[in-house]
PDB file of C-alpha atoms in Angstrom:
ATOM      1  CA  PRO I   1      -0.061  -0.137   0.356  1.00 64.00           C
ATOM      2  CA  LEU I   2       0.850   3.458  -0.416  1.00 66.00           C
ATOM      3  CA  LEU I   3       1.840   5.856   2.206  1.00 68.00           C
ATOM      4  CA  LEU I   4       1.578  10.067   2.072  1.00 71.00           C
ATOM      5  CA  ILE I   5       2.326  11.699   4.239  1.00 77.00           C
ATOM      6  CA  LEU I   6       1.100  15.404   4.487  1.00 80.00           C
ATOM      7  CA  ASP I   7       3.305  18.159   6.837  1.00 81.00           C
ATOM      8  CA  ASP I   8       0.633  21.282   7.214  1.00 85.00           C
ATOM      9  CA  ASN I   9      -0.922  23.169  10.111  1.00 87.00           C
ATOM     10  CA  PHE I  10      -4.567  22.161   7.854  1.00 89.00           C
ATOM     11  CA  TYR I  11      -5.908  25.260  10.753  1.00 88.00           C
ATOM     12  CA  TYR I  12      -9.280  25.046   9.091  1.00 90.00           C
ATOM     13  CA  ARG I  13     -11.019  21.207   8.830  1.00 90.00           C
ATOM     14  CA  SER I  14     -12.373  21.693   6.188  1.00 89.00           C
ATOM     15  CA  MET I  15      -8.226  21.682   4.543  1.00 90.00           C
ATOM     16  CA  ARG I  16      -8.736  18.359   6.150  1.00 89.00           C
ATOM     17  CA  TYR I  17     -11.664  17.024   4.972  1.00 89.00           C
ATOM     18  CA  SER I  18     -11.092  18.074   1.126  1.00 87.00           C
ATOM     19  CA  TYR I  19      -8.239  14.884   2.349  1.00 87.00           C
ATOM     20  CA  CYS I  20     -10.136  12.985   3.573  1.00 85.00           C
ATOM     21  CA  GLN I  21     -12.533  13.098   0.230  1.00 84.00           C
ATOM     22  CA  LEU I  22      -9.386  11.845  -2.420  1.00 85.00           C
ATOM     23  CA  CYS I  23      -8.359   9.739   0.169  1.00 82.00           C
ATOM     24  CA  ARG I  24     -12.030   7.863   0.191  1.00 80.00           C
ATOM     25  CA  ARG I  25     -11.796   8.002  -3.718  1.00 80.00           C
ATOM     26  CA  HIS I  26      -8.888   6.202  -3.924  1.00 79.00           C
ATOM     27  CA  LYS I  27      -9.661   4.027  -1.163  1.00 76.00           C
ATOM     28  CA  ALA I  28      -6.619   4.892   0.113  1.00 79.00           C
ATOM     29  CA  SER I  29      -6.609   5.264   4.625  1.00 78.00           C
ATOM     30  CA  LEU I  30      -6.349   8.660   6.191  1.00 81.00           C
ATOM     31  CA  LEU I  31      -5.203   9.149  10.217  1.00 83.00           C
ATOM     32  CA  THR I  32      -4.597  12.851  11.153  1.00 86.00           C
ATOM     33  CA  ALA I  33      -1.943  12.800  13.525  1.00 85.00           C
ATOM     34  CA  HIS I  34      -2.538  16.419  15.669  1.00 87.00           C
ATOM     35  CA  LEU I  35       0.549  17.075  16.342  1.00 86.00           C
ATOM     36  CA  GLN I  36      -0.727  19.308  20.175  1.00 87.00           C
ATOM     37  CA  VAL I  37       2.182  22.490  21.271  1.00 89.00           C
ATOM     38  CA  PRO I  38       1.526  25.350  23.521  1.00 90.00           C
ATOM     39  CA  PRO I  39       1.783  28.390  21.616  1.00 91.00           C
ATOM     40  CA  HIS I  40       4.621  29.612  23.280  1.00 91.00           C
ATOM     41  CA  VAL I  41       7.025  26.417  22.377  1.00 91.00           C
ATOM     42  CA  ALA I  42       5.790  26.979  19.392  1.00 91.00           C
ATOM     43  CA  ALA I  43       6.723  30.638  19.384  1.00 93.00           C
ATOM     44  CA  GLN I  44      10.194  29.934  20.873  1.00 93.00           C
ATOM     45  CA  ARG I  45      10.221  26.796  18.171  1.00 92.00           C
ATOM     46  CA  ASN I  46       9.367  29.640  15.501  1.00 94.00           C
ATOM     47  CA  ALA I  47      11.962  32.367  17.278  1.00 95.00           C
ATOM     48  CA  LEU I  48      14.558  29.837  16.463  1.00 95.00           C
ATOM     49  CA  ARG I  49      14.216  29.286  13.168  1.00 95.00           C
ATOM     50  CA  ASN I  50      16.547  31.713  10.024  1.00 95.00           C
ATOM     51  CA  GLN I  51      14.845  35.049   9.647  1.00 94.00           C
ATOM     52  CA  ARG I  52      13.205  33.761   6.107  1.00 95.00           C
ATOM     53  CA  GLU I  53      11.350  30.992   7.752  1.00 95.00           C
ATOM     54  CA  ARG I  54      10.085  32.807  10.585  1.00 96.00           C
ATOM     55  CA  VAL I  55       6.544  32.508  10.620  1.00 96.00           C
ATOM     56  CA  PRO I  56       5.169  36.394  11.178  1.00 96.00           C
ATOM     57  CA  ASP I  57       4.032  36.286  15.210  1.00 94.00           C
ATOM     58  CA  ASN I  58       0.533  38.077  14.102  1.00 95.00           C
ATOM     59  CA  VAL I  59       0.720  34.710  11.551  1.00 94.00           C
ATOM     60  CA  MET I  60       1.081  32.261  14.376  1.00 93.00           C
ATOM     61  CA  GLU I  61      -1.623  33.668  17.044  1.00 93.00           C
ATOM     62  CA  ARG I  62      -4.342  34.200  14.744  1.00 93.00           C
ATOM     63  CA  MET I  63      -3.455  30.487  13.122  1.00 91.00           C
ATOM     64  CA  SER I  64      -3.236  29.542  17.307  1.00 91.00           C
ATOM     65  CA  GLU I  65      -7.386  31.325  17.915  1.00 92.00           C
ATOM     66  CA  LEU I  66      -8.658  29.715  14.367  1.00 92.00           C
ATOM     67  CA  PHE I  67      -7.522  26.383  15.045  1.00 91.00           C
ATOM     68  CA  GLU I  68      -9.226  23.523  14.924  1.00 92.00           C
ATOM     69  CA  PRO I  69      -8.119  20.459  16.687  1.00 91.00           C
ATOM     70  CA  PRO I  70      -9.728  16.969  15.169  1.00 91.00           C
ATOM     71  CA  ASP I  71     -13.036  16.218  16.620  1.00 89.00           C
ATOM     72  CA  SER I  72     -15.115  12.810  16.063  1.00 85.00           C
ATOM     73  CA  SER I  73     -18.085  13.581  18.191  1.00 87.00           C
ATOM     74  CA  LYS I  74     -19.062  17.023  14.842  1.00 86.00           C
ATOM     75  CA  CYS I  75     -17.260  15.358  12.972  1.00 83.00           C
ATOM     76  CA  GLN I  76     -17.846  12.163  11.671  1.00 80.00           C
ATOM     77  CA  TRP I  77     -15.306  11.540   9.008  1.00 80.00           C
ATOM     78  CA  GLU I  78     -12.873  11.978  11.475  1.00 84.00           C
ATOM     79  CA  GLN I  79     -12.760   8.853  13.213  1.00 81.00           C
ATOM     80  CA  ARG I  80      -9.378   7.654  12.923  1.00 82.00           C
ATOM     81  CA  TYR I  81      -6.571  10.326  14.805  1.00 83.00           C
ATOM     82  CA  VAL I  82      -4.389  10.659  17.242  1.00 83.00           C
ATOM     83  CA  THR I  83      -3.083  13.881  19.488  1.00 83.00           C
ATOM     84  CA  ILE I  84       0.777  14.176  20.221  1.00 82.00           C
ATOM     85  CA  SER I  85       2.182  16.215  22.637  1.00 81.00           C
ATOM     86  CA  GLY I  86       4.577  18.075  21.424  1.00 78.00           C
ATOM     87  CA  GLY I  87       4.794  20.840  23.693  1.00 71.00           C
ATOM     88  CA  ASP I  88       8.140  19.141  25.690  1.00 60.00           C
ATOM     89  CA  THR I  89      10.607  20.886  24.485  1.00 50.00           C
ATOM     90  CA  GLN I  90      13.463  17.577  26.544  1.00 51.00           C
ATOM     91  CA  GLN I  91      12.274  14.921  24.358  1.00 49.00           C
ATOM     92  CA  SER I  92      13.778  14.660  20.689  1.00 46.00           C
ATOM     93  CA  GLY I  93      12.299  17.285  18.483  1.00 51.00           C
ATOM     94  CA  GLY I  94      10.292  17.883  21.306  1.00 50.00           C
ATOM     95  CA  VAL I  95       7.504  15.402  20.396  1.00 52.00           C
ATOM     96  CA  ALA I  96       7.140  12.744  23.723  1.00 55.00           C
ATOM     97  CA  SER I  97       7.035   9.493  21.455  1.00 65.00           C
ATOM     98  CA  TRP I  98       5.497   8.832  17.671  1.00 69.00           C
ATOM     99  CA  PRO I  99       2.166   6.871  17.569  1.00 74.00           C
ATOM    100  CA  TRP I 100       4.071   4.065  14.784  1.00 78.00           C
ATOM    101  CA  GLU I 101       1.081   0.827  15.711  1.00 81.00           C
ATOM    102  CA  GLU I 102      -1.965   3.160  15.078  1.00 78.00           C
ATOM    103  CA  MET I 103      -0.203   4.556  12.003  1.00 76.00           C
ATOM    104  CA  ALA I 104       0.842   1.403  10.540  1.00 80.00           C
ATOM    105  CA  GLU I 105      -2.987   0.103  11.954  1.00 80.00           C
ATOM    106  CA  ALA I 106      -4.560   2.921   9.764  1.00 75.00           C
ATOM    107  CA  TRP I 107      -1.842   1.959   6.784  1.00 75.00           C
ATOM    108  CA  MET I 108      -2.081  -1.417   6.899  1.00 76.00           C
ATOM    109  CA  ASN I 109      -6.499  -1.645   7.161  1.00 74.00           C
ATOM    110  CA  PRO I 110      -8.531   1.119   5.543  1.00 69.00           C
ATOM    111  CA  ARG I 111     -11.305   2.563   7.097  1.00 64.00           C
ATOM    112  CA  MET I 112     -13.244   5.455   6.483  1.00 59.00           C
ATOM    113  CA  GLU I 113     -16.519   5.216   8.722  1.00 57.00           C
ATOM    114  CA  GLY I 114     -18.388   8.108   8.673  1.00 57.00           C
ATOM    115  CA  VAL I 115     -16.746   9.414   5.141  1.00 59.00           C
ATOM    116  CA  GLU I 116     -20.228   9.555   3.743  1.00 61.00           C
ATOM    117  CA  ALA I 117     -22.879   9.404   6.423  1.00 63.00           C
ATOM    118  CA  ALA I 118     -20.437  13.301   6.323  1.00 63.00           C
ATOM    119  CA  GLU I 119     -21.554  14.117   2.781  1.00 64.00           C
ATOM    120  CA  ARG I 120     -24.330  12.886   3.096  1.00 66.00           C
ATOM    121  CA  GLN I 121     -24.769  15.722   5.929  1.00 71.00           C
ATOM    122  CA  GLU I 122     -23.433  18.217   4.290  1.00 71.00           C
ATOM    123  CA  GLU I 123     -25.058  18.064   0.999  1.00 68.00           C
ATOM    124  CA  SER I 124     -28.280  18.206   3.035  1.00 73.00           C
ATOM    125  CA  GLU I 125     -27.302  21.169   4.270  1.00 76.00           C
ATOM    126  CA  ARG I 126     -26.337  22.335   1.120  1.00 76.00           C
ATOM    127  CA  GLU I 127     -30.201  22.087   0.060  1.00 75.00           C
ATOM    128  CA  ARG I 128     -31.918  23.341   2.798  1.00 77.00           C
ATOM    129  CA  GLN I 129     -29.050  26.592   2.002  1.00 79.00           C
ATOM    130  CA  ALA I 130     -29.709  26.627  -1.076  1.00 75.00           C
ATOM    131  CA  THR I 131     -33.949  26.031  -0.057  1.00 73.00           C
ATOM    132  CA  LEU I 132     -33.649  29.065   2.039  1.00 72.00           C
ATOM    133  CA  LYS I 133     -32.410  31.421  -0.533  1.00 75.00           C
ATOM    134  CA  ASN I 134     -35.348  30.966  -2.193  1.00 73.00           C
ATOM    135  CA  ALA I 135     -37.587  33.831  -1.806  1.00 65.00           C
ATOM    136  CA  GLN I 136     -40.691  32.587  -2.069  1.00 63.00           C
ATOM    137  CA  HIS I 137     -39.654  29.949  -0.209  1.00 59.00           C
ATOM    138  CA  ARG I 138     -38.744  32.656   2.408  1.00 65.00           C
ATOM    139  CA  PHE I 139     -41.904  34.579   1.948  1.00 68.00           C
ATOM    140  CA  ASP I 140     -44.074  31.608   2.791  1.00 67.00           C
ATOM    141  CA  LEU I 141     -41.878  30.684   5.768  1.00 65.00           C
ATOM    142  CA  GLU I 142     -43.389  34.372   6.620  1.00 71.00           C
ATOM    143  CA  LEU I 143     -46.895  33.957   6.511  1.00 63.00           C
TER     144      LEU I 143
END
């Protein structure tokens, strides 16, 4: 099986969802590894980068405020994720341990539970929004 690792912050859930859809289309596994790093630790690490690679402080703060961590209770398609503590600066690379077993399990056993239901739910919501935009329907609601 193919293993694809994407390294990005994907701070909006919708950014991750596009990759979920891609995996579903190709019957590939999806496992989100959420590296949880306190904002002050991220700022310290960012300050150690050379000037050209450094992310502006206001961008770091904004992403921290907007970040939507994986949550299967909010999105059915986010069933498979692991949270890794990345705030320990004493560990190698600041990461306590990598979830190798979970990664191997996801890689060898593709499951996309919740994806179809989530897509149906999104389609229903799009249809509901289209209906609400319809002037005649809004008028009927007022009566």
